[in-house]
Tab-separated table of C-alpha atoms and ligand atoms in Angstrom:
chain	number	residue	atom	x	y	z
A	1	UNK	CA	32.316	157.902	58.902
A	2	UNK	CA	35.516	158.728	60.700
A	3	UNK	CA	38.257	156.549	59.321
A	4	UNK	CA	41.215	155.832	61.486
A	5	UNK	CA	44.458	157.342	60.346
A	6	UNK	CA	46.530	155.385	62.826
A	7	UNK	CA	49.411	153.395	61.352
A	8	UNK	CA	48.724	149.722	61.860
A	9	UNK	CA	50.694	146.694	60.882
A	10	UNK	CA	49.181	144.911	57.892
A	11	UNK	CA	49.320	141.343	56.688
A	12	UNK	CA	52.124	141.273	54.158
A	13	UNK	CA	50.353	139.209	51.513
A	14	UNK	CA	46.847	138.207	50.563
A	15	UNK	CA	47.813	134.658	51.371
A	16	UNK	CA	48.809	135.683	54.901
A	17	UNK	CA	45.428	137.373	55.373
A	18	UNK	CA	43.549	134.308	54.203
A	19	UNK	CA	45.775	131.913	56.138
A	20	UNK	CA	45.255	133.876	59.342
A	21	UNK	CA	41.474	134.052	59.136
A	22	UNK	CA	41.311	130.394	58.152
A	23	UNK	CA	43.717	129.693	61.019
A	24	UNK	CA	41.323	131.410	63.390
A	25	UNK	CA	38.263	129.682	61.963
A	26	UNK	CA	39.661	126.168	61.671
A	27	UNK	CA	40.236	124.626	65.042
A	28	UNK	CA	38.542	122.550	67.670
A	29	UNK	CA	35.242	124.005	66.512
A	30	UNK	CA	35.455	121.884	63.374
A	31	UNK	CA	37.118	118.750	64.637
A	32	UNK	CA	35.807	118.520	68.182
A	33	UNK	CA	32.636	120.645	68.394
A	34	UNK	CA	31.012	119.929	65.038
A	35	UNK	CA	30.898	116.109	65.474
A	36	UNK	CA	29.520	116.320	68.994
A	37	UNK	CA	26.888	118.909	68.077
A	38	UNK	CA	25.889	116.916	64.994
A	39	UNK	CA	25.816	113.765	67.123
A	40	UNK	CA	23.487	115.206	69.745
A	41	UNK	CA	21.286	116.976	67.179
A	42	UNK	CA	20.393	114.200	64.791
A	43	UNK	CA	23.268	114.090	62.268
A	44	UNK	CA	22.021	114.866	58.737
A	45	UNK	CA	19.286	117.250	59.861
A	46	UNK	CA	21.869	119.239	61.802
A	47	UNK	CA	24.323	119.268	58.871
A	48	UNK	CA	21.708	120.722	56.509
A	49	UNK	CA	20.735	123.472	58.966
A	50	UNK	CA	24.376	124.223	59.727
A	51	UNK	CA	25.340	124.568	56.060
A	52	UNK	CA	22.268	126.703	55.363
A	53	UNK	CA	23.231	129.053	58.206
A	54	UNK	CA	26.851	129.219	57.033
A	55	UNK	CA	25.748	130.312	53.557
A	56	UNK	CA	22.777	132.530	54.410
A	57	UNK	CA	24.047	134.147	57.603
A	58	UNK	CA	27.702	133.207	58.105
A	59	UNK	CA	29.102	134.498	54.818
A	60	UNK	CA	27.221	137.850	54.883
A	61	UNK	CA	28.129	138.485	58.548
A	62	UNK	CA	31.732	137.534	57.802
A	63	UNK	CA	31.691	140.110	54.976
A	64	UNK	CA	30.234	142.653	57.413
A	65	UNK	CA	32.946	142.020	60.017
A	66	UNK	CA	35.691	142.234	57.393
A	67	UNK	CA	34.247	145.453	56.018
A	68	UNK	CA	33.901	147.076	59.442
A	69	UNK	CA	37.379	145.984	60.484
A	70	UNK	CA	39.192	147.183	57.388
A	71	UNK	CA	37.216	150.403	57.010
A	72	UNK	CA	37.937	151.468	60.586
A	73	UNK	CA	41.296	149.709	61.098
A	74	UNK	CA	40.370	149.397	64.716
A	75	UNK	CA	39.440	147.024	67.549
A	76	UNK	CA	35.775	146.139	68.088
A	77	UNK	CA	35.029	149.271	70.184
A	78	UNK	CA	36.795	151.647	67.856
A	79	UNK	CA	35.074	150.014	64.898
A	80	UNK	CA	31.579	150.450	66.306
A	81	UNK	CA	32.363	153.947	67.525
A	82	UNK	CA	33.518	154.998	64.077
A	83	UNK	CA	30.530	153.407	62.352
A	84	UNK	CA	27.838	154.734	64.688
A	85	UNK	CA	29.531	157.811	66.106
A	86	UNK	CA	27.958	159.471	69.065
A	87	UNK	CA	25.664	156.617	69.936
A	88	UNK	CA	26.174	154.499	72.990
A	89	UNK	CA	25.680	151.349	70.980
A	90	UNK	CA	29.405	150.742	70.784
A	91	UNK	CA	29.272	149.709	74.441
A	92	UNK	CA	27.882	146.478	73.062
A	93	UNK	CA	31.500	145.777	72.189
A	94	UNK	CA	31.687	144.504	75.770
A	95	UNK	CA	29.618	141.549	74.644
A	96	UNK	CA	32.482	140.626	72.336
A	97	UNK	CA	35.019	140.917	75.152
A	98	UNK	CA	32.908	138.785	77.516
A	99	UNK	CA	32.313	136.202	74.783
A	100	UNK	CA	36.019	136.008	74.038
A	101	UNK	CA	36.914	135.406	77.695
A	102	UNK	CA	34.225	132.745	78.093
A	103	UNK	CA	35.269	130.990	74.874
A	104	UNK	CA	38.907	130.986	75.951
A	105	UNK	CA	37.884	129.386	79.247
A	106	UNK	CA	36.232	126.276	77.853
A	107	UNK	CA	38.327	126.091	74.680
A	108	UNK	CA	41.495	125.892	76.757
A	109	UNK	CA	40.195	122.762	78.499
A	110	UNK	CA	39.710	120.878	75.243
A	111	UNK	CA	42.972	122.236	73.846
A	112	UNK	CA	44.574	121.020	77.097
A	113	UNK	CA	43.267	117.491	76.442
A	114	UNK	CA	44.713	117.719	72.944
A	115	UNK	CA	48.109	118.700	74.276
A	116	UNK	CA	48.014	115.970	76.907
A	117	UNK	CA	47.064	113.295	74.354
A	118	UNK	CA	49.871	114.509	72.120
A	119	UNK	CA	52.530	114.347	74.846
A	120	UNK	CA	51.269	111.049	76.265
A	121	UNK	CA	51.273	109.363	72.901
A	122	UNK	CA	54.671	110.844	72.033
A	123	UNK	CA	56.072	109.264	75.182
A	124	UNK	CA	54.446	105.989	74.211
A	125	UNK	CA	52.195	106.064	77.258
A	126	UNK	CA	48.987	105.523	75.326
A	127	UNK	CA	48.181	101.906	74.740
A	128	UNK	CA	46.413	101.406	71.450
A	129	UNK	CA	46.263	97.640	71.657
A	130	UNK	CA	42.499	97.562	72.027
A	131	UNK	CA	39.525	99.922	72.169
A	132	UNK	CA	38.725	99.044	75.804
A	133	UNK	CA	42.191	100.167	76.844
A	134	UNK	CA	41.750	103.381	74.826
A	135	UNK	CA	38.523	104.172	76.610
A	136	UNK	CA	40.064	103.591	80.019
A	137	UNK	CA	42.923	105.961	79.167
A	138	UNK	CA	40.528	108.545	77.925
A	139	UNK	CA	38.762	108.434	81.312
A	140	UNK	CA	42.010	108.862	83.219
A	141	UNK	CA	43.113	111.770	81.060
A	142	UNK	CA	39.908	113.761	81.040
A	143	UNK	CA	38.685	113.427	84.605
A	144	UNK	CA	39.893	114.368	88.088
A	145	UNK	CA	42.441	117.169	88.448
A	146	UNK	CA	44.516	116.388	85.367
A	147	UNK	CA	42.499	118.561	82.983
A	148	UNK	CA	43.066	121.523	85.327
A	149	UNK	CA	46.828	121.149	85.015
A	150	UNK	CA	46.714	120.838	81.213
A	151	UNK	CA	44.346	123.779	80.913
A	152	UNK	CA	46.864	125.898	82.825
A	153	UNK	CA	49.717	124.619	80.635
A	154	UNK	CA	47.784	125.435	77.474
A	155	UNK	CA	46.897	128.928	78.688
A	156	UNK	CA	50.545	129.566	79.499
A	157	UNK	CA	51.526	128.531	75.953
A	158	UNK	CA	48.873	130.898	74.619
A	159	UNK	CA	50.099	133.761	76.829
A	160	UNK	CA	53.702	133.086	75.802
A	161	UNK	CA	52.839	133.400	72.123
A	162	UNK	CA	50.857	136.595	72.718
A	163	UNK	CA	53.616	138.093	74.853
A	164	UNK	CA	56.544	137.200	72.675
A	165	UNK	CA	54.694	138.645	69.723
A	166	UNK	CA	55.540	135.450	67.894
A	167	UNK	CA	52.108	135.515	66.315
A	168	UNK	CA	53.944	135.867	63.011
A	169	UNK	CA	55.897	132.731	63.777
A	170	UNK	CA	52.714	130.908	64.628
A	171	UNK	CA	51.225	132.049	61.346
A	172	UNK	CA	54.175	130.655	59.501
A	173	UNK	CA	53.934	127.392	61.390
A	174	UNK	CA	50.235	127.152	60.699
A	175	UNK	CA	50.732	127.908	57.000
A	176	UNK	CA	52.810	124.771	56.798
A	177	UNK	CA	50.945	122.550	59.228
A	178	UNK	CA	47.365	123.332	58.275
A	179	UNK	CA	47.703	121.765	54.819
A	180	UNK	CA	49.341	118.760	56.519
A	181	UNK	CA	46.353	118.538	58.881
A	182	UNK	CA	44.047	118.617	55.872
A	183	UNK	CA	45.907	115.734	54.207
A	184	UNK	CA	45.913	113.774	57.464
A	185	UNK	CA	42.169	114.277	57.804
A	186	UNK	CA	41.713	112.975	54.251
A	187	UNK	CA	43.742	109.855	55.076
A	188	UNK	CA	41.734	109.235	58.243
A	189	UNK	CA	38.547	109.677	56.218
A	190	UNK	CA	39.581	106.911	53.846
A	191	UNK	CA	40.401	104.706	56.801
A	192	UNK	CA	37.053	105.391	58.491
A	193	UNK	CA	35.170	104.611	55.299
A	194	UNK	CA	36.655	101.123	55.311
A	195	UNK	CA	35.491	100.330	58.848
A	196	UNK	CA	32.786	97.707	59.255
A	197	UNK	CA	29.488	99.535	59.707
A	198	UNK	CA	30.825	102.714	58.066
A	199	UNK	CA	27.674	103.095	56.000
A	200	UNK	CA	25.560	103.581	59.095
A	201	UNK	CA	27.794	106.477	60.153
A	202	UNK	CA	27.792	108.067	56.710
A	203	UNK	CA	24.008	107.780	56.511
A	204	UNK	CA	23.712	109.316	59.956
A	205	UNK	CA	25.713	112.342	58.805
A	206	UNK	CA	24.443	112.794	55.261
A	207	UNK	CA	20.907	111.467	55.115
A	208	UNK	CA	18.759	114.088	56.785
A	209	UNK	CA	15.701	113.048	58.729
A	210	UNK	CA	13.756	116.303	58.445
A	211	UNK	CA	11.424	115.293	61.251
A	212	UNK	CA	14.411	115.754	63.577
A	213	UNK	CA	14.636	119.506	62.864
A	214	UNK	CA	13.536	121.187	66.065
A	215	UNK	CA	14.161	124.517	67.739
A	216	UNK	CA	17.111	122.950	69.572
A	217	UNK	CA	18.632	121.735	66.308
A	218	UNK	CA	18.200	125.164	64.703
A	219	UNK	CA	19.737	127.018	67.640
A	220	UNK	CA	22.582	124.488	67.857
A	221	UNK	CA	23.317	124.806	64.132
A	222	UNK	CA	23.232	128.597	64.288
A	223	UNK	CA	25.605	128.607	67.259
A	224	UNK	CA	27.934	126.151	65.518
A	225	UNK	CA	28.039	128.298	62.375
A	226	UNK	CA	29.015	131.364	64.416
A	227	UNK	CA	31.493	129.519	66.601
A	228	UNK	CA	33.177	127.751	63.741
A	229	UNK	CA	33.560	130.886	61.629
A	230	UNK	CA	34.818	132.866	64.670
A	231	UNK	CA	31.943	135.299	64.190
A	232	UNK	CA	29.979	137.597	66.453
A	233	UNK	CA	32.666	138.624	68.919
A	234	UNK	CA	34.813	140.966	66.893
A	235	UNK	CA	37.544	138.487	66.101
A	236	UNK	CA	37.199	138.902	62.364
A	237	UNK	CA	36.800	142.676	62.803
A	238	UNK	CA	40.161	142.744	64.557
A	239	UNK	CA	41.835	140.503	61.950
A	240	UNK	CA	40.392	142.460	59.037
A	241	UNK	CA	41.825	145.629	60.536
A	242	UNK	CA	45.199	144.160	59.477
A	243	UNK	CA	44.077	143.346	55.904
A	244	UNK	CA	45.825	145.274	53.163
A	245	UNK	CA	43.780	147.454	50.823
A	246	UNK	CA	44.021	144.893	48.055
A	247	UNK	CA	42.549	141.944	50.006
A	248	UNK	CA	39.244	140.986	48.364
A	249	UNK	CA	36.757	140.923	51.209
A	250	UNK	CA	33.942	138.898	49.662
A	251	UNK	CA	36.285	136.341	48.088
A	252	UNK	CA	38.177	135.890	51.349
A	253	UNK	CA	34.899	135.442	53.251
A	254	UNK	CA	33.686	132.812	50.807
A	255	UNK	CA	36.976	130.920	50.846
A	256	UNK	CA	37.145	130.984	54.657
A	257	UNK	CA	33.599	129.600	54.917
A	258	UNK	CA	34.304	126.944	52.301
A	259	UNK	CA	37.515	125.655	53.871
A	260	UNK	CA	36.048	125.817	57.360
A	261	UNK	CA	32.969	123.791	56.420
A	262	UNK	CA	35.082	121.308	54.461
A	263	UNK	CA	37.184	120.586	57.551
A	264	UNK	CA	34.053	120.116	59.687
A	265	UNK	CA	32.566	117.671	57.164
A	266	UNK	CA	35.849	115.754	56.953
A	267	UNK	CA	35.854	115.468	60.747
A	268	UNK	CA	32.291	114.131	60.564
A	269	UNK	CA	33.299	111.533	57.962
A	270	UNK	CA	36.111	110.401	60.265
A	271	UNK	CA	34.108	110.278	63.466
A	272	UNK	CA	30.655	108.903	62.616
A	273	UNK	CA	31.618	105.661	60.850
A	274	UNK	CA	33.886	104.983	63.851
A	275	UNK	CA	31.096	105.903	66.293
A	276	UNK	CA	28.856	103.224	64.822
A	277	UNK	CA	31.628	100.756	64.174
A	278	UNK	CA	32.900	100.847	67.757
A	279	UNK	CA	29.491	101.171	69.369
A	280	UNK	CA	30.007	104.615	70.950
A	281	UNK	CA	26.854	106.704	71.436
A	282	UNK	CA	26.698	109.646	68.970
A	283	UNK	CA	25.096	111.566	71.827
A	284	UNK	CA	28.207	111.373	74.042
A	285	UNK	CA	28.578	115.181	74.019
A	286	UNK	CA	31.807	117.173	74.348
A	287	UNK	CA	33.896	114.073	74.971
A	288	UNK	CA	32.746	112.246	71.812
A	289	UNK	CA	35.827	112.813	69.678
A	290	UNK	CA	38.219	111.974	72.495
A	291	UNK	CA	36.356	108.709	73.084
A	292	UNK	CA	36.283	107.725	69.430
A	293	UNK	CA	39.769	108.686	68.229
A	294	UNK	CA	41.692	106.196	70.425
A	295	UNK	CA	39.536	103.466	68.856
A	296	UNK	CA	40.556	104.624	65.407
A	297	UNK	CA	44.249	104.741	66.289
A	298	UNK	CA	44.052	101.315	67.888
A	299	UNK	CA	43.306	99.678	64.545
A	300	UNK	CA	45.995	101.520	62.593
A	301	UNK	CA	49.538	100.247	62.171
A	302	UNK	CA	51.834	102.488	64.226
A	303	UNK	CA	48.786	104.021	65.927
A	304	UNK	CA	51.025	105.916	68.346
A	305	UNK	CA	52.781	107.798	65.556
A	306	UNK	CA	49.500	108.747	63.887
A	307	UNK	CA	47.990	109.892	67.136
A	308	UNK	CA	51.026	111.998	68.101
A	309	UNK	CA	50.959	113.691	64.718
A	310	UNK	CA	47.217	114.199	64.763
A	311	UNK	CA	47.083	115.705	68.255
A	312	UNK	CA	50.100	117.894	67.524
A	313	UNK	CA	48.356	119.330	64.471
A	314	UNK	CA	45.152	119.746	66.426
A	315	UNK	CA	47.079	121.582	69.131
A	316	UNK	CA	48.529	123.957	66.531
A	317	UNK	CA	45.074	124.484	65.030
A	318	UNK	CA	43.739	125.259	68.518
A	319	UNK	CA	46.435	127.744	69.364
A	320	UNK	CA	45.948	129.717	66.129
A	321	UNK	CA	42.311	130.021	67.181
A	322	UNK	CA	42.948	130.950	70.827
A	323	UNK	CA	45.500	133.563	69.798
A	324	UNK	CA	42.800	135.184	67.647
A	325	UNK	CA	40.242	135.032	70.478
A	326	UNK	CA	42.744	136.538	72.926
A	327	UNK	CA	43.569	139.357	70.497
A	328	UNK	CA	40.078	140.787	71.074
A	329	UNK	CA	40.559	141.552	74.764
A	330	UNK	CA	44.267	142.288	74.359
A	331	UNK	CA	43.779	144.896	71.605
A	332	UNK	CA	40.889	146.374	73.595
A	333	UNK	CA	43.019	146.737	76.748
A	334	UNK	CA	45.961	148.146	74.774
A	335	UNK	CA	44.095	150.525	72.466
A	336	UNK	CA	41.157	151.606	74.616
A	337	UNK	CA	42.571	151.294	78.133
A	338	UNK	CA	46.102	152.227	77.116
A	339	UNK	CA	47.689	149.309	78.953
A	340	UNK	CA	50.990	147.823	77.885
A	341	UNK	CA	50.748	144.597	75.902
A	342	UNK	CA	52.301	142.646	78.776
A	343	UNK	CA	49.684	143.881	81.242
A	344	UNK	CA	46.890	143.288	78.749
A	345	UNK	CA	47.998	139.696	78.119
A	346	UNK	CA	48.361	139.118	81.852
A	347	UNK	CA	44.884	140.393	82.665
A	348	UNK	CA	43.164	138.501	79.896
A	349	UNK	CA	45.069	135.303	80.777
A	350	UNK	CA	44.248	135.507	84.488
A	351	UNK	CA	40.531	136.066	83.855
A	352	UNK	CA	40.191	133.279	81.316
A	353	UNK	CA	42.350	131.005	83.433
A	354	UNK	CA	39.920	131.416	86.338
A	355	UNK	CA	37.074	130.446	84.011
A	356	UNK	CA	39.194	127.678	82.481
A	357	UNK	CA	39.903	126.089	85.860
A	358	UNK	CA	36.173	126.029	86.651
A	359	UNK	CA	35.429	124.477	83.256
A	360	UNK	CA	38.184	121.889	83.683
A	361	UNK	CA	36.871	121.002	87.139
A	362	UNK	CA	33.434	120.358	85.722
A	363	UNK	CA	34.779	117.034	84.400
A	364	UNK	CA	36.115	116.158	87.841
A	365	UNK	CA	35.514	117.662	91.283
A	366	UNK	CA	32.665	119.935	90.098
A	367	UNK	CA	30.962	117.264	88.011
A	368	UNK	CA	27.797	117.374	90.087
A	369	UNK	CA	27.418	121.123	89.947
A	370	UNK	CA	24.825	121.566	87.222
A	371	UNK	CA	22.203	124.096	86.187
A	372	UNK	CA	19.388	122.778	83.954
A	373	UNK	CA	21.373	119.576	83.527
A	374	UNK	CA	24.430	121.428	82.217
A	375	UNK	CA	27.780	121.596	83.993
A	376	UNK	CA	29.873	124.769	84.054
A	377	UNK	CA	31.734	123.823	80.864
A	378	UNK	CA	28.465	123.234	78.996
A	379	UNK	CA	26.990	126.488	80.271
A	380	UNK	CA	29.983	128.547	79.096
A	381	UNK	CA	29.850	126.832	75.714
A	382	UNK	CA	26.074	127.030	75.288
A	383	UNK	CA	25.641	130.641	76.395
A	384	UNK	CA	28.456	132.044	74.267
A	385	UNK	CA	27.998	129.988	71.101
A	386	UNK	CA	24.224	129.875	70.961
A	387	UNK	CA	23.323	133.260	72.449
A	388	UNK	CA	26.150	135.810	72.663
A	389	UNK	CA	27.752	135.130	69.266
A	390	UNK	CA	24.490	135.261	67.259
A	391	UNK	CA	23.530	138.489	69.091
A	392	UNK	CA	26.967	139.947	68.312
A	393	UNK	CA	26.590	138.891	64.675
A	394	UNK	CA	23.119	140.399	64.469
A	395	UNK	CA	24.451	143.676	65.825
A	396	UNK	CA	27.301	143.786	63.330
A	397	UNK	CA	24.949	142.941	60.493
A	398	UNK	CA	22.590	145.763	61.498
A	399	UNK	CA	25.387	148.297	61.941
A	400	UNK	CA	26.980	147.543	58.576
A	401	UNK	CA	23.626	147.219	56.788
A	402	UNK	CA	21.955	150.317	58.205
A	403	UNK	CA	24.544	152.664	59.692
A	404	UNK	CA	27.630	152.364	57.529
A	405	UNK	CA	27.454	154.747	54.604
A	406	UNK	CA	27.131	153.265	51.120
A	407	UNK	CA	30.304	154.944	49.937
A	408	UNK	CA	32.398	153.157	52.546
A	409	UNK	CA	30.702	149.866	51.715
A	410	UNK	CA	31.386	150.333	48.039
A	411	UNK	CA	35.011	151.345	48.649
A	412	UNK	CA	35.565	148.283	50.807
A	413	UNK	CA	34.007	145.698	48.528
A	414	UNK	CA	35.429	147.099	45.290
A	415	UNK	CA	38.841	147.857	46.798
A	416	UNK	CA	38.383	151.498	45.987
A	417	UNK	CA	36.925	150.851	42.560
A	418	UNK	CA	39.699	148.553	41.382
A	419	UNK	CA	37.544	145.402	41.265
A	420	UNK	CA	33.897	144.779	40.462
A	421	UNK	CA	31.469	143.502	43.064
A	422	UNK	CA	28.034	143.001	41.581
A	423	UNK	CA	26.475	141.459	44.657
A	424	UNK	CA	26.663	144.524	46.894
A	425	UNK	CA	22.906	145.287	46.793
A	426	UNK	CA	22.112	141.650	47.650
A	427	UNK	CA	24.671	141.647	50.447
A	428	UNK	CA	23.240	144.860	51.911
A	429	UNK	CA	19.731	143.416	51.704
A	430	UNK	CA	20.879	140.327	53.601
A	431	UNK	CA	22.628	142.436	56.238
A	432	UNK	CA	19.663	144.758	56.700
A	433	UNK	CA	16.912	142.171	56.758
A	434	UNK	CA	17.610	138.498	56.198
A	435	UNK	CA	20.450	137.888	58.692
A	436	UNK	CA	18.973	139.838	61.642
A	437	UNK	CA	15.496	138.425	60.993
A	438	UNK	CA	16.724	134.835	60.688
A	439	UNK	CA	18.727	135.087	63.923
A	440	UNK	CA	15.781	136.710	65.679
A	441	UNK	CA	13.389	133.999	64.477
A	442	UNK	CA	15.694	131.214	65.656
A	443	UNK	CA	15.766	132.889	69.080
A	444	UNK	CA	11.989	133.274	69.218
A	445	UNK	CA	11.630	129.670	68.160
A	446	UNK	CA	14.040	128.443	70.806
A	447	UNK	CA	12.221	130.201	73.641
A	448	UNK	CA	8.984	128.750	72.370
A	449	UNK	CA	7.323	131.935	71.077
A	450	UNK	CA	6.844	130.647	67.531
B	1	LIG	N1	36.440	129.192	65.143
B	1	LIG	C1	37.304	128.588	66.101
B	1	LIG	C2	37.230	127.082	65.956
B	1	LIG	O1	36.482	126.597	65.153
B	1	LIG	C3	36.960	129.004	67.505
B	1	LIG	C4	36.846	130.469	67.667
B	1	LIG	C5	35.635	131.014	68.045
B	1	LIG	C6	37.937	131.296	67.392
B	1	LIG	C7	35.484	132.388	68.153
B	1	LIG	C8	37.791	132.670	67.499
B	1	LIG	C9	36.583	133.221	67.888
B	1	LIG	O2	37.891	126.360	66.611
């Protein structure tokens, strides 16, 4: 395999490498998407499938992306080209670019809501006196043209960070704020557990009703595992290209998956007791969390302060994720198309902004535009998370399992022989067979073939 000799910036410490990949993984996917997916797919049954996919497919594919990224020190195209030289397969890197632009589009809408909630509650404009009031405010904030404006504002913040190259600054900020977010989530968990009717919510999340496992639940859980771990679009390949030679790939993958799943479960423990306590439908869909949270804040002392803090932290968590998604198209345009960083950021922002505006409008003026009962926002989310990301992950798993030479694999997982990694044969077996087959079977199942 041709290894890149190009000088690339590296993460200064192992902690920085871990913090950045966790920063990319932890975001709205855990706190916003996980509860709504679990809510629409039967709670406990979904959680079991999701965790199984994280362990059986997520961790091995994460290892594969890390390995490919660090071995080639390249963007997604360069990485595939180096691993499978001469074959046209690397063109599949375009799937990663398309996925990243689509994800940015709908992600920015939700991140825009987060920002708006944060500013509104900072200015004391949110009234937390009663749940009814909270619901009314939620409707005003998430419908009509307002989401369009906040989507644009969020995308501009994202572009600013990418342009100013203050990614390092953002990393530093997230190193401090992410632990704070974790503590805040723990506090909210305790509060939710004391709500009347909390047990119903906890049972919904943790007691699986296996009869609810269907092809939809399996596909949803697979998509959630990929989305939440930022897998299947080259994001972790790009990040791992900045890992230093001493970063332990398997350990970092395991830790990322562990922390990421822990945050998702915490979010579930916060949301579901409140869902049942306040009589919100668990099936509310993408707006679930934004409907439930105002209810929670309304029964806390100084609800406004808690909500400002919470939405601020959520905004920071979102931006560390969108920066990582944007890096895929930006590094591609810079390294493959030889554009300047400014031009690359501009192009990627304009394209995802166009998609973002459409997604934002699907909660307002374009509400009635649906295909198979899904609005534009849902379609972007469904197609990327449930189809494109698993296909991208399957491809990476196959490339690393079959095409990457054993020597490179060994060098990567043992850090050039300096550490032991006894699980390499098992990992390779998973990458060659188990992960691609499992993804393929879930697909066959979801189109009704098995
Ligand atoms: N994993 C991120 C989250 O949970 C979203 C994301 C998806 C980021 C894909 C990068 C790539 O919020």
